[in-house]
Amino acid sequence: MRMRNSITTRQDRETLATRGAGLFTNGVWDMLSVIVPLYGVAVGLSAAEIGLVVAARSVLPAALSIHGGILMDQLGTRRVLLWVAAGCTLLPLLYPLSGWFAVLTALQFLLGLASALGMAASQTWAMQASRGDTAMLARYSVATHIGTFLGPVAVGAAWDLLGAWAAFASVALCGAGIIFATAHSARDSALPEIPHGRGLAVLLPRWEPHKQALLLSLIPAVAFILFASFLRNSSGAIQSSLFVVYLSGIGMGGTLIGTLVAIAELSGVAGSLLAARMEQKLGAKPLVIICIAVSLLCMSATPLIAQFLAMLIAACVLRGIMHGMSQPLMYAILSNEVASNRHGVSVGLRNAVVRLGSIITPVAMGLAAEAYGIETSFYVIGAAFLLITAALALAARQMK
């Protein structure tokens, strides 16, 4: 009986730790989505430079998402999570030391990789700890949404009340929360042994598993998900860059901007809960297309509705619901089309495309803002992505 109680306590502690890791890893990512553009404006960067700085954090995750999953399998998810959590704790404190474009870009490279791998590791750890229990994974999902809701509000308030140092220190504190949550787990849980004799070579990417991952894109349904993931992420990438810059430019404070971002993230909970019911009525692929189109329309309309706070909030809520609804649909399609022993690779491939979109979209929109003005850039980029979405919808009909 005592041994059974000990095992139960250990499992409960690990489950709680995974939720804490989910809350803090997602919190770090979304806090940076608010504070970095605000800091770029404060130090005098142009719209194009801010777009490049924002995009920089997704460069290494785009290249290393698949390899990060391989390392988690080889070295242990919690071990990798602790390593990247250290980066999430220390690197934010370096931002206020410089307003130079090159330095901020370099920091974005490093912290972008750490924070992206942190989110991936916490999700992988939750899946391992839950052993496929849907109810447990749902609770983990709630914890991540709490992080994406509270993080932007907290960092926006810190920016308004205490300035840049306090804002970036709050990001570092959230990074420390990842370490605390990971250390809270059962210390005697087994971790994979580091391959003997390989040393740092174990960290180097290998071509063969990456080639196998890329071959998955030849499956029509997987190709659909990759294109859909790119388009779905585009409105989020705009939110993380010139959406913040534009609202700051018309006089909104960091607290309100952070709250708007948080509202969109929290609304995703409702969308996720509605996904299964709506899928039965419309089908997975058509519903994914609708979610992407509505999200893009809500974001593209920002200059038209920004002066009306109620309409801006409504657009954030609707966009959040569409984002939340599309996510489980996309994972369901992948799950049905890819063999169970390759789910991790397929998710890594999808994440690489998502991060690639986080590079391209802010840069393209920043360049459009330089050429046509920041307001017009919302319409130009929105129209371009809506046309691509329409083309994807036509292609999806041919797949039937």
XYZ file of C-alpha atoms in Angstrom:
400
model
C 0.000 0.000 0.000
C 2.806 2.391 0.891
C 4.577 1.685 -2.421
C 1.329 2.287 -4.345
C 0.792 5.597 -2.565
C 4.382 6.569 -3.345
C 3.905 5.831 -7.049
C 0.622 7.772 -7.093
C 2.240 10.751 -5.373
C 5.128 10.693 -7.843
C 2.753 10.571 -10.816
C 0.619 13.384 -9.398
C 3.719 15.499 -8.858
C 4.913 14.911 -12.413
C 1.467 15.704 -13.840
C 1.360 18.962 -11.908
C 4.889 19.758 -13.071
C 3.958 19.293 -16.742
C 1.105 21.763 -16.355
C 3.413 24.280 -14.746
C 5.919 23.809 -17.554
C 3.149 24.334 -20.111
C 1.981 27.510 -18.399
C 5.448 29.083 -18.162
C 6.827 28.006 -21.566
C 3.809 29.413 -23.390
C 3.931 32.477 -21.169
C 7.521 33.258 -22.198
C 6.719 33.018 -25.922
C 3.692 35.309 -25.735
C 5.356 37.823 -23.408
C 8.120 38.247 -25.980
C 5.460 38.733 -28.676
C 4.379 41.914 -26.867
C 7.549 43.311 -25.343
C 9.993 42.978 -28.255
C 7.985 45.120 -30.729
C 7.336 47.703 -27.995
C 11.033 47.835 -27.188
C 11.867 48.144 -30.892
C 9.612 51.214 -31.124
C 11.132 52.689 -27.949
C 14.714 52.444 -29.250
C 13.800 53.926 -32.637
C 13.858 50.936 -34.973
C 11.963 51.262 -38.261
C 8.957 49.088 -39.128
C 11.087 46.939 -41.435
C 13.756 46.473 -38.740
C 11.119 45.519 -36.175
C 9.712 42.974 -38.615
C 13.176 41.474 -39.073
C 13.846 41.394 -35.319
C 10.510 39.692 -34.644
C 11.103 37.203 -37.443
C 14.605 36.382 -36.176
C 13.317 34.392 -33.207
C 11.811 31.798 -35.549
C 14.896 31.229 -37.718
C 16.599 28.569 -35.600
C 13.338 26.837 -34.575
C 12.440 26.575 -38.268
C 15.748 24.844 -38.935
C 15.948 22.733 -35.772
C 12.375 21.753 -34.804
C 12.764 18.174 -36.048
C 16.223 17.832 -34.508
C 14.911 19.156 -31.192
C 12.419 16.297 -31.061
C 15.188 13.808 -31.824
C 17.248 15.162 -28.905
C 14.288 14.835 -26.549
C 13.999 11.165 -27.474
C 17.738 10.574 -27.061
C 18.554 12.663 -23.996
C 15.260 12.893 -22.155
C 12.567 15.552 -22.448
C 13.050 16.991 -18.951
C 16.805 17.258 -19.425
C 16.357 19.256 -22.644
C 13.650 21.362 -20.987
C 15.993 22.323 -18.144
C 18.697 23.371 -20.608
C 16.416 25.611 -22.638
C 14.767 26.966 -19.467
C 18.152 28.306 -18.388
C 18.300 30.267 -21.660
C 14.765 31.564 -21.123
C 15.820 32.827 -17.694
C 19.118 34.532 -18.564
C 18.741 35.863 -22.100
C 15.808 38.279 -21.494
C 17.990 40.267 -19.070
C 20.380 41.133 -21.925
C 17.776 42.953 -24.052
C 17.670 46.267 -22.133
C 21.469 46.526 -22.342
C 21.335 47.442 -26.025
C 18.977 48.938 -28.577
C 21.165 48.028 -31.547
C 19.437 46.164 -34.334
C 22.232 43.586 -34.720
C 22.373 42.776 -31.003
C 18.597 42.435 -30.700
C 18.541 40.158 -33.752
C 21.234 37.922 -32.224
C 19.332 37.723 -28.945
C 16.167 36.836 -30.839
C 17.999 33.980 -32.572
C 19.050 32.464 -29.253
C 15.981 33.138 -27.138
C 13.696 32.161 -30.008
C 15.292 28.717 -30.131
C 15.190 28.297 -26.353
C 11.569 29.363 -25.983
C 10.325 27.371 -29.010
C 12.049 24.183 -27.850
C 10.682 24.849 -24.368
C 7.112 24.783 -25.671
C 7.792 21.638 -27.686
C 9.447 19.913 -24.728
C 6.629 20.742 -22.313
C 4.060 19.369 -24.775
C 6.081 16.199 -25.319
C 6.516 15.752 -21.571
C 2.764 16.162 -20.990
C 2.040 13.491 -23.611
C 4.501 11.135 -21.959
C 3.168 11.753 -18.452
C -0.491 11.395 -19.477
C 0.092 8.143 -21.411
C -2.540 9.266 -23.900
C -5.216 10.175 -21.328
C -7.350 12.813 -23.067
C -8.666 14.331 -19.827
C -5.142 14.888 -18.508
C -4.004 16.434 -21.808
C -7.041 18.740 -21.750
C -5.989 20.027 -18.334
C -2.490 20.612 -19.659
C -4.017 22.584 -22.550
C -5.927 24.757 -20.085
C -2.653 25.501 -18.274
C -1.002 26.606 -21.529
C -3.893 28.944 -22.297
C -3.585 30.461 -18.827
C 0.063 31.179 -19.628
C -0.776 32.798 -22.959
C -3.480 34.865 -21.249
C -1.574 36.090 -18.185
C 1.845 36.539 -19.820
C 0.993 39.394 -22.235
C -1.040 41.235 -19.576
C 1.752 40.974 -17.007
C 4.540 42.092 -19.348
C 2.427 44.927 -20.774
C 1.664 46.219 -17.287
C 5.333 45.954 -16.282
C 6.284 47.972 -19.372
C 3.755 50.734 -18.633
C 4.404 50.987 -14.908
C 8.125 50.269 -14.502
C 9.784 50.309 -17.923
C 11.902 48.001 -20.057
C 14.035 46.462 -17.316
C 11.023 45.374 -15.280
C 9.276 44.027 -18.392
C 12.204 41.861 -19.477
C 12.807 40.814 -15.870
C 9.231 39.501 -15.770
C 10.041 37.367 -18.838
C 13.128 36.047 -17.026
C 10.996 35.286 -13.969
C 8.648 33.269 -16.168
C 11.695 31.375 -17.474
C 12.681 30.626 -13.887
C 9.193 29.220 -13.417
C 9.991 26.589 -16.061
C 13.020 25.502 -14.039
C 10.966 25.361 -10.840
C 8.186 23.345 -12.481
C 10.644 20.884 -14.043
C 12.559 20.467 -10.775
C 9.256 19.800 -9.000
C 8.851 16.530 -10.901
C 9.945 13.184 -9.508
C 13.736 13.275 -9.304
C 14.045 9.534 -9.428
C 12.242 9.261 -12.780
C 14.430 7.501 -15.296
C 16.171 9.542 -17.966
C 17.794 8.092 -21.087
C 21.539 7.672 -20.862
C 23.597 10.050 -22.976
C 25.178 7.920 -25.750
C 28.623 6.869 -24.534
C 31.634 8.307 -26.310
C 29.730 10.737 -28.527
C 30.102 13.804 -26.297
C 28.837 16.983 -27.924
C 28.430 15.098 -31.216
C 25.035 13.911 -29.954
C 23.804 17.499 -30.385
C 24.612 17.572 -34.104
C 21.731 17.051 -36.571
C 21.772 13.967 -38.806
C 20.456 13.978 -42.359
C 18.651 10.616 -42.519
C 15.814 11.315 -40.001
C 15.343 14.754 -41.534
C 15.043 13.227 -45.004
C 12.400 10.801 -43.771
C 10.464 13.706 -42.266
C 10.554 15.696 -45.500
C 9.230 12.705 -47.444
C 6.030 12.915 -45.400
C 5.160 16.111 -47.263
C 4.451 13.954 -50.347
C 1.310 12.651 -48.630
C -1.529 14.933 -49.886
C -3.180 15.353 -46.479
C 0.155 16.186 -44.869
C 0.885 18.710 -47.624
C -2.519 20.299 -46.913
C -1.670 20.594 -43.214
C 1.717 22.146 -43.963
C 0.203 24.857 -46.179
C -2.654 25.371 -43.719
C -0.196 25.660 -40.820
C 1.735 28.371 -42.656
C -1.442 30.344 -43.362
C -2.909 29.797 -39.886
C 0.255 31.120 -38.318
C 0.308 34.238 -40.525
C -2.293 36.143 -38.508
C -0.450 35.241 -35.309
C 2.834 36.438 -36.815
C 1.201 39.770 -37.694
C -0.166 39.991 -34.155
C 3.353 39.510 -32.805
C 4.852 42.260 -34.965
C 3.129 45.181 -36.698
C -0.203 44.704 -34.909
C 1.584 45.732 -31.706
C 3.520 48.489 -33.494
C 0.369 49.940 -35.094
C -1.638 49.998 -31.872
C 1.295 51.583 -30.037
C 1.533 54.193 -32.798
C -2.090 55.301 -32.329
C -1.553 55.793 -28.614
C -2.471 52.488 -26.955
C -0.460 51.543 -23.893
C 1.376 48.291 -23.340
C -1.170 47.066 -20.779
C -4.092 47.399 -23.200
C -2.142 45.874 -26.089
C -1.101 42.952 -23.900
C -4.698 42.506 -22.782
C -5.925 42.376 -26.391
C -3.348 39.701 -27.218
C -4.332 37.812 -24.071
C -8.038 37.975 -24.967
C -7.302 36.411 -28.351
C -5.291 33.640 -26.713
C -7.866 32.912 -24.015
C -10.672 32.760 -26.598
C -8.838 29.798 -28.110
C -10.164 27.643 -25.247
C -13.728 28.118 -26.497
C -12.651 27.337 -30.058
C -11.003 24.081 -29.021
C -14.141 22.980 -27.181
C -16.260 23.673 -30.278
C -13.967 21.929 -32.760
C -15.387 18.390 -32.600
C -18.995 19.552 -32.898
C -18.276 21.848 -35.838
C -16.214 19.159 -37.585
C -19.256 16.859 -37.632
C -21.233 19.551 -39.459
C -18.658 20.879 -41.931
C -15.785 18.387 -42.134
C -12.203 18.921 -40.959
C -10.577 20.424 -44.060
C -13.349 22.909 -44.964
C -13.508 24.028 -41.338
C -9.741 24.580 -41.232
C -10.019 26.785 -44.352
C -12.879 28.791 -42.814
C -10.923 29.294 -39.585
C -7.878 30.577 -41.488
C -9.924 32.947 -43.668
C -11.845 34.446 -40.729
C -8.632 34.901 -38.718
C -6.981 36.723 -41.625
C -10.011 38.970 -42.137
C -10.082 39.915 -38.453
C -6.389 40.798 -38.460
C -6.431 42.632 -41.800
C -9.283 44.862 -40.602
C -7.227 46.237 -37.686
C -6.694 49.763 -39.142
C -10.428 50.030 -39.906
C -11.618 49.125 -36.402
C -8.715 50.176 -34.153
C -10.488 53.385 -33.107
C -13.456 51.376 -31.815
C -12.301 49.371 -28.819
C -15.395 47.163 -28.664
C -14.952 46.136 -32.310
C -11.237 45.521 -31.777
C -11.987 43.287 -28.793
C -14.655 41.425 -30.793
C -12.169 40.822 -33.616
C -9.611 39.496 -31.108
C -12.197 37.129 -29.604
C -13.319 35.844 -33.018
C -9.732 35.401 -34.190
C -8.891 33.523 -30.995
C -11.864 31.190 -31.386
C -10.859 30.402 -34.971
C -7.270 29.744 -33.918
C -8.349 27.473 -31.092
C -10.779 25.577 -33.289
C -8.318 24.901 -36.101
C -5.517 23.473 -33.956
C -7.108 20.173 -32.836
C -8.548 19.696 -36.334
C -5.091 19.900 -37.885
C -3.587 17.468 -35.386
C -6.496 15.096 -35.969
C -5.844 15.092 -39.726
C -2.157 14.377 -39.129
C -2.982 11.638 -36.654
C -5.269 9.889 -39.133
C -2.950 10.165 -42.129
C 0.442 9.372 -40.552
C 1.457 6.138 -38.841
C 1.502 6.350 -35.029
C 5.256 5.709 -34.843
C 5.853 8.839 -36.961
C 3.573 11.310 -35.228
C 6.479 13.052 -33.548
C 8.277 13.568 -36.852
C 5.109 14.890 -38.510
C 4.563 17.381 -35.696
C 8.200 18.456 -35.950
C 7.787 19.007 -39.687
C 4.648 21.059 -39.087
C 6.395 23.143 -36.420
C 9.246 23.856 -38.819
C 6.752 25.232 -41.348
C 5.040 27.305 -38.649
C 8.346 28.880 -37.650
C 9.192 29.504 -41.295
C 5.934 31.427 -41.538
C 6.947 33.435 -38.472
C 10.035 34.519 -40.408
C 8.450 35.342 -43.744
C 5.285 37.114 -42.603
C 6.758 39.855 -40.356
C 9.527 40.566 -42.864
C 7.102 40.813 -45.792
C 4.739 43.009 -43.826
C 7.564 45.222 -42.598
C 8.727 45.760 -46.166
C 5.149 46.490 -47.262
C 4.856 49.020 -44.436
C 8.032 50.747 -45.598
C 6.752 50.898 -49.183
C 3.070 51.715 -48.688
C 2.631 52.724 -45.044
C 1.762 50.595 -42.030
C -2.028 50.825 -42.485
C -1.913 49.725 -46.123
C 0.408 46.845 -45.233
C -2.433 45.168 -43.310
C -4.580 45.190 -46.445
C -1.796 44.119 -48.815
C -0.597 41.188 -46.735
C -4.136 40.184 -45.770
C -5.278 40.113 -49.403
C -2.233 38.091 -50.459
C -2.759 35.429 -47.788
C -6.501 35.256 -48.473
C -5.764 34.532 -52.143
C -3.392 31.733 -51.119
C -6.068 30.401 -48.746
C -8.574 30.334 -51.614
C -6.078 28.404 -53.739
C -5.588 25.909 -50.887
C -9.360 25.470 -50.631
C -9.539 24.619 -54.337
C -6.634 22.184 -54.014
C -8.284 20.534 -51.006
C -11.432 19.878 -53.035
C -9.311 18.078 -55.650
C -7.891 15.795 -52.934
C -11.287 14.226 -52.245
